[in-house]
Short mmCIF file of C-alpha atoms in Angstrom, two decimals:
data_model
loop_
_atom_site.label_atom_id
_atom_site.label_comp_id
_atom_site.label_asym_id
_atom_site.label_seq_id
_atom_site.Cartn_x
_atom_site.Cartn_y
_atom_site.Cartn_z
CA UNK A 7 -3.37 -12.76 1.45
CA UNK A 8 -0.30 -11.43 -0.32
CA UNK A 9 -1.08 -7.50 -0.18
CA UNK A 10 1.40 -7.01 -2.97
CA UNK A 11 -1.25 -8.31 -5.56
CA UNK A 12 -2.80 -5.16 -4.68
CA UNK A 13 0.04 -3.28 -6.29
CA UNK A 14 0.84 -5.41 -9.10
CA UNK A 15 -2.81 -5.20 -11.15
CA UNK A 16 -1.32 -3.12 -14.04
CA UNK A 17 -4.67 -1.14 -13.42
CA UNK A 18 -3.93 0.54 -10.62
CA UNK A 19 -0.72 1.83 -12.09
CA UNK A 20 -1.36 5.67 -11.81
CA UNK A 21 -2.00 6.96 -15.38
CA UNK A 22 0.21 9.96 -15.02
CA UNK A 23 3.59 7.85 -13.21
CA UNK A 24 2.97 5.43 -16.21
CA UNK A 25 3.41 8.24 -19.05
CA UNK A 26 6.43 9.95 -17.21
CA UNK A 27 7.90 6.25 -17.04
CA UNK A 28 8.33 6.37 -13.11
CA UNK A 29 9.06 3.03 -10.98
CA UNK A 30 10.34 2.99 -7.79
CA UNK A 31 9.75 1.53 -3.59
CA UNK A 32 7.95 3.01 -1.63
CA UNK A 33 7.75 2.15 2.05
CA UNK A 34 4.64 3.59 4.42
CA UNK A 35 3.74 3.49 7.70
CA UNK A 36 -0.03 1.58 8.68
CA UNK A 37 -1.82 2.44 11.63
CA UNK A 38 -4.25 -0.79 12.24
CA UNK A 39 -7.47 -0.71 13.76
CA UNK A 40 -8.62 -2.83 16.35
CA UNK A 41 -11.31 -4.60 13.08
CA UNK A 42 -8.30 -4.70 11.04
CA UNK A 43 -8.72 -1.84 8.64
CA UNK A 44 -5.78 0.81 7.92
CA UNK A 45 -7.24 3.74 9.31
CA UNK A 46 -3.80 6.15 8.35
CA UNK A 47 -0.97 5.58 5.74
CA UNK A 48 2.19 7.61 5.95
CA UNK A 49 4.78 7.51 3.60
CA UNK A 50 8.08 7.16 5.30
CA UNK A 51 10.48 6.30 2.01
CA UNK A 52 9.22 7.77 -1.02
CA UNK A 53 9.09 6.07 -4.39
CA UNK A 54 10.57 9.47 -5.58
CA UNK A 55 7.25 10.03 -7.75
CA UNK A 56 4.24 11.56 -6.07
CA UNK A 57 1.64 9.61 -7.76
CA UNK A 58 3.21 6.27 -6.69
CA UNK A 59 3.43 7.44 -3.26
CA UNK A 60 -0.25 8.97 -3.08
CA UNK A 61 -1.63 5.81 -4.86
CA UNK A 62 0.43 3.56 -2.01
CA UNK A 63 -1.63 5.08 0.84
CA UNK A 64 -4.68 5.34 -1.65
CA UNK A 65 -4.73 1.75 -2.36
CA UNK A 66 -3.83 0.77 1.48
CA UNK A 67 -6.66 2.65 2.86
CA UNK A 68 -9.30 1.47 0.58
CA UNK A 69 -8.39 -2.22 0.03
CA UNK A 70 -6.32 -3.38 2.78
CA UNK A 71 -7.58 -5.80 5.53
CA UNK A 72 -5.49 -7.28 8.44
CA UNK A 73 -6.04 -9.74 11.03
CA UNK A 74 -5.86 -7.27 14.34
CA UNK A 75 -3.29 -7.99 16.50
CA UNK A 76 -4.32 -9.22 20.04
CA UNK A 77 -3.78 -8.90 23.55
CA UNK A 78 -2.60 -10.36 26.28
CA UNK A 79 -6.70 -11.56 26.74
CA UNK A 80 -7.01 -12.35 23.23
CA UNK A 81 -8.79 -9.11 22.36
CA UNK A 82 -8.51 -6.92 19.20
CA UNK A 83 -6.26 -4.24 19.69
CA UNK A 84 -4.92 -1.55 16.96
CA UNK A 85 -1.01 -1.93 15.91
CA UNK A 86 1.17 -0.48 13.00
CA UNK A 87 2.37 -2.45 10.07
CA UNK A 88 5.40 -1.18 7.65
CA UNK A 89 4.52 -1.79 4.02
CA UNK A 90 6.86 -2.17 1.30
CA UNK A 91 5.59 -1.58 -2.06
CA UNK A 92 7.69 -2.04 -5.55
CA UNK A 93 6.15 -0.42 -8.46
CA UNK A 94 7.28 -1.42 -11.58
CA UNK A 95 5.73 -0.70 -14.82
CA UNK A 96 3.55 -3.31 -16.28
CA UNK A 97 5.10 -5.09 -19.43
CA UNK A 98 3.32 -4.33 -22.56
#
C-alpha cells in the first residue's frame, strides 16, 4: 500500500507541531525484519521540528508492514528501506 496515507490522516498530525505551525520532510532510515515489520527508525534528515520527526519513527514502528525482501533461496531475510515523509498541515 501507499505508506504515505499513513502520514497524511490529519489525525496523526502531532498536536503540538500543528499549534507552532511546523511542516517540513523528513527522511528516516528502516531496518526490516525478516516478517516484514520495522523493527528501528532513524531519522537521517530532520523535518526541522522534533515532534514531526519523533511521530515519523512513531508512526513507522507501529503501523508499517513490508513484504521482506528475499534471498537468493527465496527466504525472508531483513533489509533497510529509506522513507520519505512530507508533513504538511491539514487544510481547515
Amino acid at each position: 500500500g501507499d505508506i504515505q496515507r499513513l502520514f497524511g490522516d490529519p489525525n496523526n498530525y502531532p498536536d503540538s507541531a500543528r499549534d507552532a505551525g511546523a511542516q517540513g520532510s523528513v527522511a528516516a532510515a528502516l531496518a526490516i525484519g525478516a516478517d516484514g515489520k520495522v523493527t528501528s527508525c532513524n531519522v537521517t534528515q530532520s523535518s526541522g521540528n522534533k515532534d514531526l520527526d519523533n511521530q515519523t519513527c512513531r508512526i513507522s514502528l507501529s503501523r508499517i508492514r513490508m513484504t521482506p525482501a528475499k534471498d537468493d533461496n527465496g527466504a525472508n531475510i531483513a533489509s533497510n528501506f529509506t522513507l520519505r515523509v512530507r508533513w504538511q498541515l491539514p487544510q481547515e
